[in-house]
Tab-separated table of C-alpha atoms in Angstrom:
chain	number	residue	atom	x	y	z
A	20	MET	CA	0.000	0.000	0.000
A	21	ARG	CA	2.830	2.336	0.919
A	22	ASP	CA	4.465	1.786	-2.476
A	23	LEU	CA	1.183	2.341	-4.295
A	24	ILE	CA	0.667	5.658	-2.500
A	25	ARG	CA	4.263	6.566	-3.320
A	26	GLN	CA	3.449	6.111	-7.029
A	27	ILE	CA	0.058	7.819	-7.023
A	28	PHE	CA	0.252	10.718	-4.582
A	29	PRO	CA	2.935	12.831	-6.344
A	30	GLU	CA	0.980	12.689	-9.623
A	31	ILE	CA	-2.138	14.065	-7.918
A	32	MET	CA	-0.184	16.914	-6.334
A	33	GLU	CA	1.575	17.759	-9.581
A	34	LYS	CA	-1.431	17.564	-11.914
A	35	MET	CA	-4.068	19.193	-9.737
A	36	PHE	CA	-2.083	21.535	-7.519
A	37	PHE	CA	1.121	22.157	-9.505
A	38	MET	CA	3.238	21.105	-6.519
A	39	VAL	CA	6.105	18.630	-6.452
A	40	PRO	CA	6.215	16.626	-3.219
A	41	GLU	CA	9.644	15.561	-2.023
A	42	GLU	CA	9.525	12.332	-0.053
A	43	LEU	CA	11.361	12.470	3.252
A	44	GLU	CA	12.998	9.901	5.430
A	45	GLY	CA	10.844	9.378	8.503
A	46	GLY	CA	11.401	12.004	11.157
A	47	THR	CA	13.170	14.530	8.903
A	48	LEU	CA	10.370	17.053	9.190
A	49	MET	CA	8.159	17.032	12.267
A	50	PRO	CA	4.626	16.146	11.067
A	51	ARG	CA	2.252	18.972	11.867
A	52	GLY	CA	-1.112	19.889	10.569
A	53	ASP	CA	-4.491	21.429	11.141
A	54	PHE	CA	-6.585	19.069	9.014
A	55	VAL	CA	-6.823	15.329	8.532
A	56	ALA	CA	-8.428	14.144	5.279
A	57	GLU	CA	-9.610	10.555	5.478
A	58	ILE	CA	-10.850	7.937	3.045
A	59	THR	CA	-11.677	4.272	3.594
A	60	LEU	CA	-11.205	1.495	1.052
A	61	GLN	CA	-13.290	-1.628	1.557
A	62	GLY	CA	-12.456	-4.983	0.001
A	63	GLU	CA	-10.968	-8.173	1.326
A	64	ARG	CA	-9.971	-5.972	4.262
A	65	GLU	CA	-10.616	-2.367	5.272
A	66	ILE	CA	-7.896	0.229	4.794
A	67	THR	CA	-8.156	3.804	6.014
A	68	VAL	CA	-5.826	6.419	4.556
A	69	ARG	CA	-5.384	9.694	6.452
A	70	ILE	CA	-3.539	12.762	5.216
A	71	LEU	CA	-2.293	15.329	7.737
A	72	VAL	CA	-2.063	18.785	6.191
A	73	PRO	CA	-1.207	22.158	7.753
A	74	GLU	CA	-3.608	24.997	6.965
A	75	SER	CA	-0.850	26.953	5.201
A	76	LEU	CA	-0.271	24.097	2.746
A	77	ALA	CA	-4.021	23.578	2.201
A	78	SER	CA	-4.274	27.292	1.484
A	79	ALA	CA	-1.401	27.160	-1.034
A	80	MET	CA	-3.070	24.172	-2.748
A	81	ALA	CA	-6.353	26.091	-2.952
A	82	LYS	CA	-4.631	29.134	-4.455
A	83	ASN	CA	-2.918	26.973	-7.074
A	84	LEU	CA	-6.172	25.238	-7.974
A	85	LEU	CA	-8.354	28.355	-7.978
A	86	PRO	CA	-6.059	31.390	-8.273
A	87	ASP	CA	-8.932	33.880	-8.588
A	88	GLU	CA	-10.270	33.519	-5.068
A	89	GLU	CA	-9.165	33.914	-1.473
A	90	PRO	CA	-9.829	30.443	-0.022
A	91	SER	CA	-12.283	30.094	2.863
A	92	GLY	CA	-12.103	27.378	5.529
A	93	GLU	CA	-14.853	25.492	3.694
A	94	ARG	CA	-12.886	25.668	0.453
A	95	LEU	CA	-9.805	24.210	2.167
A	96	LYS	CA	-11.843	21.312	3.554
A	97	ASP	CA	-13.480	20.687	0.184
A	98	ILE	CA	-10.099	20.570	-1.550
A	99	LEU	CA	-8.677	18.175	1.039
A	100	LYS	CA	-11.724	15.920	0.652
A	101	GLU	CA	-11.094	15.841	-3.066
A	102	LEU	CA	-7.411	15.080	-2.462
A	103	ALA	CA	-8.386	12.063	-0.316
A	104	ASN	CA	-10.989	11.033	-2.893
A	105	MET	CA	-8.464	11.121	-5.740
A	106	LEU	CA	-5.907	9.162	-3.748
A	107	GLY	CA	-8.481	6.550	-2.696
A	108	GLY	CA	-10.001	6.287	-6.175
A	109	ASN	CA	-6.629	5.682	-7.780
A	110	LEU	CA	-5.628	3.191	-5.085
A	111	ILE	CA	-8.639	0.917	-5.603
A	112	VAL	CA	-7.859	0.713	-9.322
A	113	SER	CA	-4.436	-0.668	-8.415
A	114	LEU	CA	-5.865	-2.998	-5.763
A	115	GLY	CA	-8.059	-4.776	-8.327
A	116	SER	CA	-11.737	-5.708	-8.461
A	117	GLY	CA	-13.867	-6.152	-5.375
A	118	TRP	CA	-12.792	-2.892	-3.695
A	119	LYS	CA	-15.164	-0.056	-2.885
A	120	LEU	CA	-14.379	3.530	-2.059
A	121	GLY	CA	-15.986	5.272	0.908
A	122	LEU	CA	-16.849	8.955	0.930
A	123	PRO	CA	-14.001	11.250	2.019
A	124	ARG	CA	-14.147	13.173	5.309
A	125	VAL	CA	-12.099	16.003	6.748
A	126	TYR	CA	-11.431	16.558	10.445
A	127	GLU	CA	-9.785	19.486	12.150
A	128	GLY	CA	-8.379	20.439	15.512
A	129	VAL	CA	-8.619	18.010	18.425
A	130	GLU	CA	-10.742	15.592	16.407
A	131	ALA	CA	-8.025	15.405	13.740
A	132	PHE	CA	-5.236	14.798	16.241
A	133	GLY	CA	-7.267	12.073	17.918
A	134	LEU	CA	-7.076	10.103	14.678
A	135	ILE	CA	-3.321	10.212	14.199
A	136	GLY	CA	-1.930	10.812	17.695
A	137	GLY	CA	0.833	8.362	18.585
A	138	ILE	CA	0.835	6.735	15.124
A	139	GLU	CA	3.897	6.739	12.875
A	140	PRO	CA	3.236	8.133	9.407
A	141	ALA	CA	3.614	5.710	6.486
A	142	LEU	CA	4.950	8.462	4.249
A	143	GLU	CA	6.174	11.991	4.811
A	144	TYR	CA	6.650	14.726	2.248
A	145	ASP	CA	8.108	18.184	2.044
A	146	ILE	CA	5.934	20.271	-0.275
A	147	ASP	CA	7.345	23.719	-0.887
A	148	GLY	CA	8.784	23.694	2.633
A	149	GLU	CA	5.541	22.484	4.246
A	150	PRO	CA	5.131	19.041	5.809
A	151	LEU	CA	2.483	16.553	4.699
A	152	ALA	CA	2.165	13.125	6.306
A	153	ILE	CA	0.146	10.078	5.201
A	154	TYR	CA	-1.065	7.500	7.721
A	155	LEU	CA	-2.398	4.024	7.074
A	156	GLU	CA	-4.720	1.974	9.220
A	157	GLU	CA	-5.300	-1.609	8.090
B	5	MET	CA	-25.344	29.603	-30.726
B	6	ALA	CA	-24.019	29.069	-27.245
B	7	PHE	CA	-23.927	25.983	-25.062
B	8	ASN	CA	-25.808	25.315	-21.837
B	9	ILE	CA	-23.811	22.959	-19.651
B	10	LEU	CA	-24.479	21.133	-16.375
B	11	ILE	CA	-21.560	20.265	-14.055
B	12	VAL	CA	-22.341	17.585	-11.449
B	13	ASP	CA	-19.732	17.041	-8.732
B	14	ASP	CA	-19.970	17.001	-4.928
B	15	SER	CA	-16.797	19.093	-4.718
B	16	SER	CA	-17.566	22.786	-5.109
B	17	SER	CA	-13.861	23.312	-5.874
B	18	ILE	CA	-13.940	20.902	-8.813
B	19	ARG	CA	-17.170	22.503	-10.090
B	20	ARG	CA	-15.545	25.914	-9.932
B	21	LEU	CA	-12.364	24.658	-11.595
B	22	LEU	CA	-14.314	23.013	-14.445
B	23	ARG	CA	-16.374	26.179	-14.896
B	24	LYS	CA	-13.159	28.199	-15.179
B	25	ILE	CA	-11.605	25.757	-17.658
B	26	ILE	CA	-14.762	25.843	-19.820
B	27	GLU	CA	-14.901	29.660	-19.713
B	28	LEU	CA	-11.272	29.885	-20.793
B	29	SER	CA	-11.596	27.142	-23.438
B	30	GLY	CA	-13.033	29.403	-26.096
B	31	LEU	CA	-16.295	27.453	-26.175
B	32	GLU	CA	-19.257	29.753	-26.598
B	33	VAL	CA	-21.279	29.375	-23.393
B	34	ASP	CA	-24.756	30.618	-22.536
B	35	ARG	CA	-25.116	29.236	-19.006
B	36	ILE	CA	-23.255	26.798	-16.790
B	37	HIS	CA	-25.479	25.099	-14.202
B	38	GLU	CA	-24.133	23.214	-11.202
B	39	ALA	CA	-25.357	20.345	-9.038
B	40	SER	CA	-23.680	18.589	-6.114
B	41	ASP	CA	-25.080	15.108	-6.830
B	42	GLY	CA	-27.391	13.156	-9.113
B	43	LEU	CA	-30.572	14.111	-7.272
B	44	GLU	CA	-29.812	17.817	-7.483
B	45	ALA	CA	-28.859	17.381	-11.147
B	46	LEU	CA	-32.256	15.808	-11.938
B	47	LYS	CA	-33.944	18.794	-10.267
B	48	VAL	CA	-31.912	21.199	-12.417
B	49	LEU	CA	-32.942	19.233	-15.511
B	50	GLU	CA	-36.626	19.551	-14.585
B	51	ARG	CA	-36.402	23.285	-15.296
B	52	GLU	CA	-33.383	23.786	-17.568
B	53	TRP	CA	-32.336	22.325	-20.904
B	54	VAL	CA	-28.621	21.618	-21.204
B	55	ASP	CA	-26.602	20.623	-24.249
B	56	PHE	CA	-24.225	18.362	-22.345
B	57	ILE	CA	-23.380	17.232	-18.833
B	58	MET	CA	-20.022	16.833	-17.098
B	59	CYS	CA	-20.500	14.383	-14.242
B	60	ASP	CA	-18.542	12.803	-11.376
B	61	ILE	CA	-19.246	9.237	-10.192
B	62	HIS	CA	-18.583	9.175	-6.435
B	63	MET	CA	-21.191	11.465	-4.893
B	64	PRO	CA	-23.465	11.228	-1.839
B	65	GLN	CA	-27.227	10.598	-2.160
B	66	MET	CA	-27.213	9.689	-5.852
B	67	ASP	CA	-23.946	8.706	-7.518
B	68	GLY	CA	-23.051	9.286	-11.155
B	69	ILE	CA	-23.993	5.788	-12.381
B	70	GLU	CA	-27.433	5.925	-10.746
B	71	PHE	CA	-27.913	9.419	-12.187
B	72	LEU	CA	-27.058	8.100	-15.674
B	73	ARG	CA	-29.607	5.285	-15.258
B	74	LYS	CA	-32.323	7.779	-14.278
B	75	LEU	CA	-31.354	10.030	-17.161
B	76	ARG	CA	-31.558	7.196	-19.717
B	77	GLU	CA	-35.029	6.220	-18.456
B	78	ASP	CA	-36.309	9.549	-19.750
B	79	GLU	CA	-36.878	9.737	-23.489
B	80	VAL	CA	-35.879	13.390	-23.772
B	81	LEU	CA	-33.225	13.777	-21.047
B	82	GLY	CA	-31.737	10.457	-22.094
B	83	ARG	CA	-30.459	12.071	-25.285
B	84	ILE	CA	-28.216	14.559	-23.460
B	85	PRO	CA	-24.561	13.595	-23.994
B	86	VAL	CA	-22.462	13.075	-20.866
B	87	ILE	CA	-18.734	13.407	-20.150
B	88	MET	CA	-17.652	11.522	-17.008
B	89	ILE	CA	-14.905	13.101	-14.879
B	90	SER	CA	-14.007	10.914	-11.930
B	91	THR	CA	-11.368	9.313	-9.727
B	92	GLU	CA	-13.089	6.059	-10.628
B	93	GLY	CA	-10.795	4.176	-12.971
B	94	ARG	CA	-12.003	0.591	-12.550
B	95	GLU	CA	-12.666	-0.960	-15.946
B	96	GLU	CA	-16.031	-2.462	-14.916
B	97	ILE	CA	-17.343	0.951	-13.830
B	98	ILE	CA	-16.056	2.662	-16.970
B	99	GLN	CA	-17.726	-0.065	-19.089
B	100	GLU	CA	-20.976	0.431	-17.145
B	101	ALA	CA	-20.784	4.172	-17.815
B	102	ARG	CA	-20.121	3.546	-21.511
B	103	LYS	CA	-23.120	1.192	-21.692
B	104	LEU	CA	-25.197	4.000	-20.227
B	105	GLY	CA	-24.100	6.221	-23.081
B	106	VAL	CA	-21.172	8.172	-21.660
B	107	LYS	CA	-19.369	9.760	-24.589
B	108	ALA	CA	-16.034	10.629	-22.990
B	109	TYR	CA	-14.208	9.799	-19.795
B	110	VAL	CA	-11.600	11.865	-17.934
B	111	LYS	CA	-9.808	10.476	-14.932
B	112	LYS	CA	-8.956	12.618	-11.905
B	113	PRO	CA	-6.340	13.946	-11.389
B	114	PHE	CA	-6.568	15.920	-14.626
B	115	THR	CA	-4.829	18.922	-16.096
B	116	PRO	CA	-6.785	21.848	-17.578
B	117	GLU	CA	-5.343	20.871	-20.979
B	118	GLU	CA	-6.824	17.361	-20.716
B	119	ILE	CA	-10.277	18.796	-20.003
B	120	ARG	CA	-9.984	21.330	-22.825
B	121	ASP	CA	-8.892	18.618	-25.286
B	122	VAL	CA	-11.774	16.328	-24.327
B	123	ILE	CA	-14.350	19.126	-24.589
B	124	GLU	CA	-12.994	20.208	-27.959
B	125	LYS	CA	-13.069	16.662	-29.364
B	126	PHE	CA	-16.429	15.880	-27.773
B	127	VAL	CA	-18.106	19.054	-29.011
B	128	GLY	CA	-16.668	18.488	-32.490
B	129	GLU	CA	-18.059	14.954	-32.648
B	130	GLU	CA	-21.403	15.527	-30.956
B	131	PHE	CA	-22.488	18.828	-32.406
B	132	SER	CA	-20.819	19.139	-35.805
B	133	ARG	CA	-23.844	17.601	-37.584
B	134	ASP	CA	-26.139	20.298	-36.223
B	135	ALA	CA	-23.466	22.994	-36.453
B	136	GLY	CA	-23.998	23.831	-32.796
B	137	PRO	CA	-26.024	23.171	-29.674
B	138	HIS	CA	-29.785	22.603	-29.686
């Protein structure tokens, strides 16, 4: 799963948000974030993918996607939902038939940290100097 | 003549992005309508005629495949051409969409150029016989 995400995630960031993620060795950049975008894949087992994103990075993504507007909090959440949706959708294609995609959700604040607290990220990226971490629960 | 278009996607950001790409594509547009899922799209179609629809698959309440089925049940609405734009890349779902008459398929993530190219090709094929929208 980690390798699949490694193949898929950079393409999403580059095509949709014009950003090139640089994968980091674990622990290089302290994961931090304000939002957690989550999507669940259901098949022979259930896999939940969570993406921890700081507000500043979400805001930069929004400005790259829709340069004409000043992004609101709702816009940031909508974009992160779509990010999770695109990652999940592309993952189930690689996983083969029999997998279903859940609907994406975005959490913030204490609720977000409750989901990832104490868990090691599966992948960490530096995106234009901002950290982004991906967590897997299987 | 100008086109009336319906964009169906639960992401308001994707709807806005598609609107922007269409506006900048050079296509002559009368109105662009939006809906956040299949149910809302059917309500829009009760009161508005559109020349083509750009539709996502994964949406709450009524997904894109169910929306296509409902659309094809209607003699008049069933003739509206549809472009699918979705993260859904599984062959069986794409085949299902094709069986339901989807004319073109774009996979997310997409670039603005990919959307522009598909619209240009699609409009050329679908509307050249009538020299424009209905």
